[in-house]
XYZ file of C-alpha atoms in Angstrom:
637
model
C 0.000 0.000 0.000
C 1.815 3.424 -0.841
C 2.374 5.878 1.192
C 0.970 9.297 0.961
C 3.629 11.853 -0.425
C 2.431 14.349 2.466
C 2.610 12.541 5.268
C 5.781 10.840 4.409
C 7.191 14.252 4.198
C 6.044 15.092 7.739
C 7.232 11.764 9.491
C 10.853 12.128 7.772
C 10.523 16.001 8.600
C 10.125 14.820 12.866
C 12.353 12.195 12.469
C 15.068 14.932 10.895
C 14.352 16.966 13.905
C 14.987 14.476 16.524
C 11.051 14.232 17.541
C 9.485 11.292 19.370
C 6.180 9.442 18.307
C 4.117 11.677 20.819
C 5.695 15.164 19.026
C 5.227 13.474 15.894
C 1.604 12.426 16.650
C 1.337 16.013 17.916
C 2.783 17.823 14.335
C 0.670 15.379 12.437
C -2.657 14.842 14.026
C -3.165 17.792 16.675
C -1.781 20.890 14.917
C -4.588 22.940 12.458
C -2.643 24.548 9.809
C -5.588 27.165 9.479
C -4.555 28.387 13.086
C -1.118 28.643 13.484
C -0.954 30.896 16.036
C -2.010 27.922 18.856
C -1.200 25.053 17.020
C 2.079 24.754 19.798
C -0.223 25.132 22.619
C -2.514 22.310 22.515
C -0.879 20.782 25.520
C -2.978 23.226 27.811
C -6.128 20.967 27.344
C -4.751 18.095 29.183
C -3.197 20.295 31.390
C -6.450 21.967 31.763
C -8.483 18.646 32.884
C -5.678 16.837 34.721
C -7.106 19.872 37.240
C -10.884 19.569 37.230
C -10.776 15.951 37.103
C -9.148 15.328 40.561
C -11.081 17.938 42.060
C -14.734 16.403 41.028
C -12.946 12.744 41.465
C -12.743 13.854 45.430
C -15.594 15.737 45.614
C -17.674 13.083 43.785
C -16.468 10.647 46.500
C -17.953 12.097 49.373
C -20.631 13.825 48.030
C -22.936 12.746 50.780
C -20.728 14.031 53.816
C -20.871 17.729 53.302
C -23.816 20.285 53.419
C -23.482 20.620 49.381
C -23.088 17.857 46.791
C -20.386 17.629 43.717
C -22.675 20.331 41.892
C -22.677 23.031 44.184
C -21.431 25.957 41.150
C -19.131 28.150 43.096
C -16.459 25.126 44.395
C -16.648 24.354 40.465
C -15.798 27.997 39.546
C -13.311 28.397 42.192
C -11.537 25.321 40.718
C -11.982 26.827 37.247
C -10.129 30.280 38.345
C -7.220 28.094 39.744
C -6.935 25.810 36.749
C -6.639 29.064 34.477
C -3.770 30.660 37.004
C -1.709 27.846 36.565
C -2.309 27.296 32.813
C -1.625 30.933 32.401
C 1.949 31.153 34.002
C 3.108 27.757 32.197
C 1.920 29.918 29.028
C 4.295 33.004 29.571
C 7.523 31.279 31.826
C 10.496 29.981 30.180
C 11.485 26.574 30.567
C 12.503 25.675 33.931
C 10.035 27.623 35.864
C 7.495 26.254 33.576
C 8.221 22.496 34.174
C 8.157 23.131 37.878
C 4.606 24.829 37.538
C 3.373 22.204 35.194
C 4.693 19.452 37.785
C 4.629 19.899 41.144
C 1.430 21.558 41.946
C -0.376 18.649 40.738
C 1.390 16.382 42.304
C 1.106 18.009 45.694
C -2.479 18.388 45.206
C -2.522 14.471 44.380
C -1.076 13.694 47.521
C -3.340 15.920 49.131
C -6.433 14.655 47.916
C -4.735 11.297 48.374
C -4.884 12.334 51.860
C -8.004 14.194 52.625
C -9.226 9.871 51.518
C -7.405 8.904 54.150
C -8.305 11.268 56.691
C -12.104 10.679 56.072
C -12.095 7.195 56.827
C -10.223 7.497 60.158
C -11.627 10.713 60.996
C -14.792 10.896 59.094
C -13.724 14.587 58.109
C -10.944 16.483 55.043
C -7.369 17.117 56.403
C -6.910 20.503 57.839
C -2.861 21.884 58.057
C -3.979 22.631 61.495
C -3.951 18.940 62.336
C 0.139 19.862 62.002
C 0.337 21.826 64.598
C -0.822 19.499 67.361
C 2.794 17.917 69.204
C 3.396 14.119 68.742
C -0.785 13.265 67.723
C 0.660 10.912 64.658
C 2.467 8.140 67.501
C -1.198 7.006 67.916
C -1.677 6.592 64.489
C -2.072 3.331 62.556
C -1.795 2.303 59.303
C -4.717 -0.014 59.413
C -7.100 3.375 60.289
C -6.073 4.362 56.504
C -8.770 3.359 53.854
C -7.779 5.529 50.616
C -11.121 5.520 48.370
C -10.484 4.030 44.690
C -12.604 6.718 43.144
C -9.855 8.824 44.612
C -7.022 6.880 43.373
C -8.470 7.016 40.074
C -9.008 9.961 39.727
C -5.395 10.727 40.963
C -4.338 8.750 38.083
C -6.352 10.137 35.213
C -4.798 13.618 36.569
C -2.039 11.946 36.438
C -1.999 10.534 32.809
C -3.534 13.791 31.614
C -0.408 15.902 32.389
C 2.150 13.511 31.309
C 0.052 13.480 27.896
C 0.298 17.716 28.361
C 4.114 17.262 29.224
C 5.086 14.933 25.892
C 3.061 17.790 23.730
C 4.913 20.554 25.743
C 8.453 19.614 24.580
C 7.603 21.358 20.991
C 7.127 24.932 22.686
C 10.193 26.896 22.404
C 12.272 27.056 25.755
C 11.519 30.500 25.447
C 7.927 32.242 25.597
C 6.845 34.263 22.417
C 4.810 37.596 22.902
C 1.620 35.563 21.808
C 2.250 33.409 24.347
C 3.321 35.990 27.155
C -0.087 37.804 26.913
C -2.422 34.759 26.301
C -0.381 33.759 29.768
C -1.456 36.872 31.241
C -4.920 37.038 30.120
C -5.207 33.540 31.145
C -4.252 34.356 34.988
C -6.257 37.669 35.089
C -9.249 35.539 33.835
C -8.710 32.721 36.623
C -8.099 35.534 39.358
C -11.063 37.354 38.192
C -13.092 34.069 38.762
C -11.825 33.373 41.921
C -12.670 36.617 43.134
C -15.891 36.983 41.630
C -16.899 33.423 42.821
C -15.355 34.620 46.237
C -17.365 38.025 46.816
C -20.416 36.779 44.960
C -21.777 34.041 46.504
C -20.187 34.158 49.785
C -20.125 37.805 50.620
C -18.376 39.203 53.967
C -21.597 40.525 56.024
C -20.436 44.615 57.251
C -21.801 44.175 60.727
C -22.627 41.276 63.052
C -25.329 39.341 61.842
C -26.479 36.099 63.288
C -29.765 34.618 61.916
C -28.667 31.901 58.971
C -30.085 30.674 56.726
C -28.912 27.814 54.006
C -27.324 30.065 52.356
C -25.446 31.926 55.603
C -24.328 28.165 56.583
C -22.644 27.456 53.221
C -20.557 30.963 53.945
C -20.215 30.116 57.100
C -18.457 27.004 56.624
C -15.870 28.811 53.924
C -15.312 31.516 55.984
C -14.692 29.880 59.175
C -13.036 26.998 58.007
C -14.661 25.437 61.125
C -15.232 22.438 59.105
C -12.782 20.536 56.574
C -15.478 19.102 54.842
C -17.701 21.232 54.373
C -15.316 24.283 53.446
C -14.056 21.888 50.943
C -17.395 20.999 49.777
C -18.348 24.235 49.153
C -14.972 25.906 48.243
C -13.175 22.838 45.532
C -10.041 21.334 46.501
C -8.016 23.966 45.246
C -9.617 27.287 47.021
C -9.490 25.285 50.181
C -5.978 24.169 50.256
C -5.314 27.791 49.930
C -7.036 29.458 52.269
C -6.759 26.869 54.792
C -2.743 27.085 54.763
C -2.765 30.659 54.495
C -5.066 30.836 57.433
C -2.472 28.572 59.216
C 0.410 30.321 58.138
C -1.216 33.665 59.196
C -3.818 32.850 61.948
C -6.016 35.476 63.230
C -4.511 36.698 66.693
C -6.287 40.079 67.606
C -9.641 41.262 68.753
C -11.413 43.811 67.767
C -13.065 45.944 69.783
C -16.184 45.805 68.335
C -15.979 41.696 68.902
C -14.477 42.322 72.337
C -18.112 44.210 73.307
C -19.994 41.242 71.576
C -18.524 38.691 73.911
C -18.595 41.698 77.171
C -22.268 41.454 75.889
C -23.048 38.053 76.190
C -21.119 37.347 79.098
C -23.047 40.083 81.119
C -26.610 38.085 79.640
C -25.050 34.807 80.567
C -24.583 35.918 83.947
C -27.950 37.515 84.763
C -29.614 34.406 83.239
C -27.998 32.252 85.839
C -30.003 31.330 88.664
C -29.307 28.656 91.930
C -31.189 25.381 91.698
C -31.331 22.386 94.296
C -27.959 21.038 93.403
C -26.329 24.247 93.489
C -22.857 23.938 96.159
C -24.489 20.154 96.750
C -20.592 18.490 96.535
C -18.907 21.926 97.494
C -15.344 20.963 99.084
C -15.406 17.038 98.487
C -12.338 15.294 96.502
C -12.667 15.138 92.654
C -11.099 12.691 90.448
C -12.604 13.502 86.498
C -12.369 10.461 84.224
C -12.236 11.123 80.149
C -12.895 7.594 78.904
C -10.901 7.305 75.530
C -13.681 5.904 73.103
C -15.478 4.286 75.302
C -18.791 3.814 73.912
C -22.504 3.480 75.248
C -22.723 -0.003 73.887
C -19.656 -0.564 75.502
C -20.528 0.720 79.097
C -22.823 -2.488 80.183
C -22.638 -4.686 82.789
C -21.229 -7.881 81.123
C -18.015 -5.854 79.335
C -17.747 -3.093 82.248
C -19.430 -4.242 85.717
C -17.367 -2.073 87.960
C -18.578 0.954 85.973
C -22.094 0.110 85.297
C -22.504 -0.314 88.837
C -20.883 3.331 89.314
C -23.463 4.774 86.246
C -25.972 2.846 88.095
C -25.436 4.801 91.552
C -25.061 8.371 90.022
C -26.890 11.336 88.262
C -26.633 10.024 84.286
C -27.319 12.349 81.846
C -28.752 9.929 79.141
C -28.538 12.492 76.485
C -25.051 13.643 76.349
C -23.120 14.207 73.134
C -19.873 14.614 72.390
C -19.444 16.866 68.879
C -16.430 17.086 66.654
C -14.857 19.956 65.509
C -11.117 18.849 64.921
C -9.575 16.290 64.001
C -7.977 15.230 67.082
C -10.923 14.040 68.571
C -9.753 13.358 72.240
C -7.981 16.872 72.778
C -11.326 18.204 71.079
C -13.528 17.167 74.079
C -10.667 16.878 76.564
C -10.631 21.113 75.663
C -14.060 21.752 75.524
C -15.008 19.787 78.732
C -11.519 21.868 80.619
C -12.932 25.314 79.340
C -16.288 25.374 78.560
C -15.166 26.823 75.009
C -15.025 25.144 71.255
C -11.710 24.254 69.969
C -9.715 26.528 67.868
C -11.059 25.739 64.175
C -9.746 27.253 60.743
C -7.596 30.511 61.156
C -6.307 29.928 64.692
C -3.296 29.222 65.512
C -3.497 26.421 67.523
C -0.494 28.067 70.116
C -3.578 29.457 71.439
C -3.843 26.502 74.067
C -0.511 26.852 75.250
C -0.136 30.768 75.438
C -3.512 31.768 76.003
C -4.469 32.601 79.456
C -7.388 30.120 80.731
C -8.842 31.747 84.327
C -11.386 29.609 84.031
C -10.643 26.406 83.214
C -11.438 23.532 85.620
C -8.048 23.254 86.796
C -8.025 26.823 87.769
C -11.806 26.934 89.248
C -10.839 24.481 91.789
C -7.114 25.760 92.582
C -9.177 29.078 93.965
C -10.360 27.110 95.929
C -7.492 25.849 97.287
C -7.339 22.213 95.495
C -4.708 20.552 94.136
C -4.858 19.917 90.424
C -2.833 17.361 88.500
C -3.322 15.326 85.242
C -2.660 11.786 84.263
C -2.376 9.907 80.777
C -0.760 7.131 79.304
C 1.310 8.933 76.753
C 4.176 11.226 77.144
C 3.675 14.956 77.341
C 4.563 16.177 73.604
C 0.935 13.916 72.660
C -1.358 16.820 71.751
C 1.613 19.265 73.689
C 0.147 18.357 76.666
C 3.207 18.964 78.555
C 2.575 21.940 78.042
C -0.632 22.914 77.530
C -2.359 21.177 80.751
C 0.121 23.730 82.572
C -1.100 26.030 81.175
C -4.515 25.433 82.161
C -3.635 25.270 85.600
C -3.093 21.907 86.477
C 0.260 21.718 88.428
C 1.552 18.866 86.734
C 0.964 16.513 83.494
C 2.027 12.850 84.540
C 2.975 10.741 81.674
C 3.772 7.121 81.691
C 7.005 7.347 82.409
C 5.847 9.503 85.460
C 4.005 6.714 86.473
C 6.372 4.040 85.536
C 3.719 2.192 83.551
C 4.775 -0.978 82.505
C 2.661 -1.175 79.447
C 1.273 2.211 78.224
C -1.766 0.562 76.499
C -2.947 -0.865 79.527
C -4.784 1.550 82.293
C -4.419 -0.920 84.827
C -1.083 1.051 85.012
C -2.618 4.009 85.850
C -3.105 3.093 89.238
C 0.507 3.524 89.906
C -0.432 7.357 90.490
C -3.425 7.027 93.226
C -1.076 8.614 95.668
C -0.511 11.607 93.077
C -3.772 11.757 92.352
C -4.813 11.948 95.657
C -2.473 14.231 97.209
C -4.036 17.142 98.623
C -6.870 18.155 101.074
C -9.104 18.606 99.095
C -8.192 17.266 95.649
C -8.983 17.770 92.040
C -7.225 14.910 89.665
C -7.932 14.624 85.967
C -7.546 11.393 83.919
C -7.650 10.434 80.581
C -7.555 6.420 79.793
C -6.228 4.874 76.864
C -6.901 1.104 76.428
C -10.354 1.729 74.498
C -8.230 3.220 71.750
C -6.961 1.610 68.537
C -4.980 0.455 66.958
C -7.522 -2.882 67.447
C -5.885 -6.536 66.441
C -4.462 -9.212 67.856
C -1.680 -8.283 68.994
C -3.134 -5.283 71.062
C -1.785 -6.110 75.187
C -5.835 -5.256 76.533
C -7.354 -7.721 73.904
C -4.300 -10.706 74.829
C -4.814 -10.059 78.525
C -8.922 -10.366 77.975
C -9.440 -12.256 74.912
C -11.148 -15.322 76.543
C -13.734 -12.812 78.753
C -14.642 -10.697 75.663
C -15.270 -13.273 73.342
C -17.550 -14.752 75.659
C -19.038 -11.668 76.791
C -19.588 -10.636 73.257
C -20.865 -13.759 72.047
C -19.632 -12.573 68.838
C -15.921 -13.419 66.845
C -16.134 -10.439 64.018
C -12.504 -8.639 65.168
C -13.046 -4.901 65.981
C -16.143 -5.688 68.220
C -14.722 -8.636 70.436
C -11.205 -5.717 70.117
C -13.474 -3.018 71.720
C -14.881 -4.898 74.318
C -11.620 -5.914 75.246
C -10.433 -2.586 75.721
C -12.908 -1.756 77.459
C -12.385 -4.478 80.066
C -8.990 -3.322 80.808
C -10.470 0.153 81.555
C -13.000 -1.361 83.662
C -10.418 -2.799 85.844
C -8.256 0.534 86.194
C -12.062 2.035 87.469
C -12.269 -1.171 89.585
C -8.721 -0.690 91.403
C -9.035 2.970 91.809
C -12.651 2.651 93.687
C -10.631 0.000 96.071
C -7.881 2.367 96.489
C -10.205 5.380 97.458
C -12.222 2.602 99.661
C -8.607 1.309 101.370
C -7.755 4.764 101.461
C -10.700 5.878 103.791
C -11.342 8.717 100.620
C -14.370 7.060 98.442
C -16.910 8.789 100.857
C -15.860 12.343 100.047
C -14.585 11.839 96.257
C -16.631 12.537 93.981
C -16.021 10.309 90.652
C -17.265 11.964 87.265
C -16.780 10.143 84.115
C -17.836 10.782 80.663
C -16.492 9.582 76.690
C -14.002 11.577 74.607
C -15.716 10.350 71.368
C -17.918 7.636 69.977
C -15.675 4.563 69.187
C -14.789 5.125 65.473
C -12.019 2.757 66.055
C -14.265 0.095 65.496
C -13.768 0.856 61.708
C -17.415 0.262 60.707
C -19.684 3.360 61.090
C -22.597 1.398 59.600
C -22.608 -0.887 62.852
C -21.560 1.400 65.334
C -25.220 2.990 63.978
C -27.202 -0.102 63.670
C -26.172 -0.811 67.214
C -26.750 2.443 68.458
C -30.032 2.484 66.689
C -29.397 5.945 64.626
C -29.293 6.451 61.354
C -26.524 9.718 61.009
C -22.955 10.747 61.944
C -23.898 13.151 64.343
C -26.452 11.589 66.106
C -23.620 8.746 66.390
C -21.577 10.932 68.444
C -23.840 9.921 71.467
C -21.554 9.105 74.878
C -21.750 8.660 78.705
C -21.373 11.655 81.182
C -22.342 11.139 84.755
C -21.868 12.105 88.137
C -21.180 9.813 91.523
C -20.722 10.595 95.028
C -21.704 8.141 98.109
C -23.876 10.890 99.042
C -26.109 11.860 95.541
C -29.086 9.831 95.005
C -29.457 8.120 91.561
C -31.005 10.383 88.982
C -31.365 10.104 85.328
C -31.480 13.230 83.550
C -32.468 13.043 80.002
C -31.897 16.808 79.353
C -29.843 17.288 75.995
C -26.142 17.768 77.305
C -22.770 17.851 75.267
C -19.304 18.549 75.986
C -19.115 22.467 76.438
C -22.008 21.682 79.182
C -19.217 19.311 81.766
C -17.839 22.599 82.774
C -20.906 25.183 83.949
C -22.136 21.808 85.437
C -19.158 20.580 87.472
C -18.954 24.420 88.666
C -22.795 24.564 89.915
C -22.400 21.557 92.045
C -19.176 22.743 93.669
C -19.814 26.330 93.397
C -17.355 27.327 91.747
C -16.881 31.262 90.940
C -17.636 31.539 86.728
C -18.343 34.688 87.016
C -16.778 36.728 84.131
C -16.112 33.723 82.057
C -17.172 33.242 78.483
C -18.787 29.978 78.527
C -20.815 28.102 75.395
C -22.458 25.441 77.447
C -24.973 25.553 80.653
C -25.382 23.940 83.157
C -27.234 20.145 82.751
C -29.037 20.397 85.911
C -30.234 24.084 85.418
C -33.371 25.401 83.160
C -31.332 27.078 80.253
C -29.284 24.806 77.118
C -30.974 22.028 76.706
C -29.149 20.867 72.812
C -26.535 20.050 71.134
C -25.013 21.643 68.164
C -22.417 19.832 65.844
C -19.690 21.425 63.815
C -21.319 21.508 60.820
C -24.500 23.343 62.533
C -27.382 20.721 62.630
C -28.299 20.629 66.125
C -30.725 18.346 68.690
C -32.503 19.222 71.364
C -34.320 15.725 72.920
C -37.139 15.783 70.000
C -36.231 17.547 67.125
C -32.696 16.809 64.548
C -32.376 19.607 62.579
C -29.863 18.769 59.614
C -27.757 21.870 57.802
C -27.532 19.382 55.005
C -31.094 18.519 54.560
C -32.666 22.191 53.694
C -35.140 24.092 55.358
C -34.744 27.034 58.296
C -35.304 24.866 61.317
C -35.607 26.649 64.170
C -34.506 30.724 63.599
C -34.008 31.252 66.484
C -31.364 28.774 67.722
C -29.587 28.880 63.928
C -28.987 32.401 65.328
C -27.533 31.719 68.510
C -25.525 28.510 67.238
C -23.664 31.020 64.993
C -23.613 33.492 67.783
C -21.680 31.324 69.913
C -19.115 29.586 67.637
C -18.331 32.891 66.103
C -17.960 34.346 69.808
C -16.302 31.228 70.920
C -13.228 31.797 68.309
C -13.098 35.086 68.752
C -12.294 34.801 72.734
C -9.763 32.573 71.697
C -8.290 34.366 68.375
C -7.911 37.153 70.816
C -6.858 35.746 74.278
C -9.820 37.304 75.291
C -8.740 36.992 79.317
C -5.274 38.077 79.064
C -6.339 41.246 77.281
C -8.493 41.899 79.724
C -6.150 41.285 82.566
């Protein structure tokens, strides 16, 4: 079959020039003569959907988790902006600066998105560069948490393929950029900046004064502005447009206060205070011992009497709040409600730097509360103190010491058992305040774990079940049970249980289990935040045993803990109330549904809900960073 004269001449014309099959597939199939002008600058089309194609791959993934779905307009716009920025300076930069821009974006954004997969299946929530910040959090991390999505991953790789097809077409460019090039460069970022910044001020405008009512609308700018939640601000806001702004708001976190904010929060601490009222329990434990429990991921399926009898029986004895819930706002889900229940305020979320725990002054933290009233205060843990920087930061709220493991000469960190070896710490002191955290309900899960070897025979008969991270969790939970166990004998031995007071509640539900769908089934609910369901309850020899099945959540341990002793919160900024009083009464999760003991109001599934407490749920998580942005006590001090 003969060859046709023409394209003969254009195959020996690339091979004369040293071209490879891709160039020469490029001169002979890609190029219009009857535009000459772009013919070397087809490449950007590849280039061009390497971009959107990883961004809809992720967002396409977990379109159910956030409070918008992959069609939500302005986090596609936002993604078109960026895509023309970077195809506009690989138009107009000479060779070397425009391989790196061509390259190594994408690929960090690959690895990002790579791990924002990860991240949701251990946390259930997109990677924040905050989660950086907190001291020593990945030596609790396991591999086996890690599920990376294979839409993700393919996704990844079609962005992938796409620019290496863009880079083979790019080698026929000239090193150096023409003038055609140069300004269709520039046009091509002004074009992408103007998007961004139209997509930016358009549909999630900065309001000029304080408003709080929301609406769908308000909770959609809420989430990008605030950054409060990594998936929704990356829901709303693309891949790109959040990476950005969430590392610039790292890099430069807000650390001032206005003074308009400053008379916001003077505002609402002087109606929080002339709200508050005595009640019957008010001063009812006033100068008895305290020893405050943080059970790491223990459950409410967990806490029964066949997998935890010596707590069940304490549960059994005290004032249980059956109602309690335990909402996420950062990543590091046992700091988040080991802060919240300490302060009474919600973490630091997007735009804080999260120093602000260990340099901001906390008056009234727990810790502090009871040392005016001249207790001792000291905290104990499993792990060392750079875990969540808690070496420094439980100094900082007051507690006189943080004792590690090695403090307590543990001889397996895993198991609380250990813990015991600091009763005499903890009890030292007339009268005493003693903070612990546990640690054996936490993963990693498997075999190998030293709570599931020392209890495997009693939890697979307790469970009556063989599938792994069940049988796993009860055994953790066994081993904590017999830390609770030893420490009630010690305070009996002791002559001390009469006038302690023991208060216990979760750190999180137990997403170590690794199957959300039967952590719900067995909890009977059918969302994630309704999941986040835990213990909190009160015992002393001397309290009668009271269920109480108003709507509590973290933020409300602190103004209730203060009642009963009568503790001095006057002046403090506070988000919660107390669980025994009249006022609170619901929960509010981070990505503003809320619950209140008969109604679950979903951001995610439309409609106004209830005005009125939309309002003051943005009220107070607005307020609640800005007291911390601005170190709201040590300015005033």
């Amino acid at each position: 079959m003969a060859t046709h004269p023409k394209k003969l001449e254009k195959k020996q014309e690339g091979k004369a020039l040293g071209l490879t099959f891709w160039q020469c597939f490029a001169r002979n199939r890609l190029y219009s003569t009857s535009v000459s002008g772009i013919k070397p600058y087809l490449y950007i089309i590849p280039f061009f959907l390497a971009y959107f194609v990883l961004d809809l791959s992720l967002r396409f993934t977990y379109r159910g988790a956030g409070i918008v779905g992959v069609k939500f307009l302005p986090a596609s716009l936002f993604t078109l902006g960026w895509a023309l920025v970077f195809a506009g300076l690989v138009f107009f930069l000479p060779k070397i600066p425009r391989w790196f821009v061509r390259c190594v974006p994408l690929v960090t954004f690959v690895v990002i998105a790579i791990t924002h997969s990860g991240f949701m299946s251990a946390f259930r929530r997109f990677f924040s560069f905050s989660v950086l910040t907190y001291g020593g959090t990945g030596e609790f991390m396991d591999a086996s948490y890690i599920q990376i999505d294979w839409k993700v991953i393919v996704g990844a790789a079609i962005a992938v393929l796409l620019m290496m097809t863009s880079g083979r077409l790019l080698k026929v460019i000239p090193p150096k950029p023409v003038k055609a090039s140069v300004l269709a460069g520039v046009a091509a970022c002004l074009v992408g900046v103007g998007v961004i910044a139209f997509t930016h001020f358009h549909y999630f405008p900065v309001a000029d004064t304080v408003i709080w009512e929301t609406s769908q609308e308000d909770n959609r700018s809420k989430a990008y502005h605030e950054l409060s939640d990594s998936t929704n601000a990356l829901m709303v806001s693309g891949l790109y447009q959040y990476t950005v702004r969430d590392l610039v708001r790292q890099v430069f976190p807000a650390n001032t206060m206005s003074n308009e904010e400053r008379q916001q929060v003077d505002q609402y601490v002087a109606e929080y205070e002339a709200a508050q009222t005595d009640n019957e329990y008010t001063g009812l434990l006033a100068g008895k011992n305290v020893i405050l429990v943080q059970l790491e991921a223990i459950d409410t399926w967990m806490l029964q009497e066949a997998y935890m009898p010596n707590l069940s029986k304490l549960k059994a004895e005290s004032i249980s709040f059956t109602n309690h819930y335990t909402p996420a706002y950062i990543t590091a889900g046992t700091f988040n409600t080991e802060f919240m229940t300490n302060t009474g305020l919600l973490p630091a979320t997007g735009g804080i730097a999260t120093s602000v725990y260990g340099n901001n002054s906390f008056p009234y933290s727990l810790a502090n509360l009871f040392g005016q009233q001249g207790y001792t205060a000291r905290s104990f843990h499993n792990s060392r103190g750079n875990i969540y920087d808690r070496g420094t930061i439980h100094p900082n709220l007051g507690y006189e010491k943080y004792y590690g493991y090695e403090d307590l000469a543990m001889e397996n960190y895993q198991m609380d058992r250990y813990l015991i070896n600091g009763f005499d710490q903890m009890t030292e002191g007339n009268p005493f305040f003693s903070f612990v955290i546990t640690l054996s309900g936490h993963g990693p899960y498997g075999e190998d774990n030293p709570s599931y070897q020392a209890h495997a025979e009693a939890a697979q008969a307790a469970a009556q079940r063989t599938d792994g991270n069940y049988v796993y969790a009860v055994a953790g939970a066994m081993e904590t049970d017999q830390f609770i166990g030893e420490l009630v004998d010690s305070l009996t031995q002791a002559n001390l249980l009469e006038d302690t007071v023991l208060i216990f509640y979760a750190d999180h539900y137990n997403y170590y289990m690794m199957d959300d769908a039967l952590n719900m089934d067995i909890k009977g609910v059918d969302n994630m935040n309704m999941l986040q369901h835990t213990d909190f309850f009160i015992w002393s020899a001397d309290l009668e045993a009271t269920q109480v099945d108003k709507v509590t959540s973290s933020v409300d341990v602190l103004p209730t803990i203060a009642n009963l002793f009568e503790l001095d919160t006057s002046g403090a900024f506070l988000v919660g109330h107390d669980g025994l009083g009249d006022q609170g009464g619901y929960v509010f999760f981070s990505d503003g549904s809320w619950y209140d003991g008969e109604t679950y109001w979903s951001s995610q599934g439309g409609g106004t809900g209830d005005p009125d407490r939309s309002a003051e749920i943005t009220k107070l998580t607005t307020l609640s960073n800005w007291v911390l942005a601005g170190d709201y006590y040590r300015s005033q001090e």
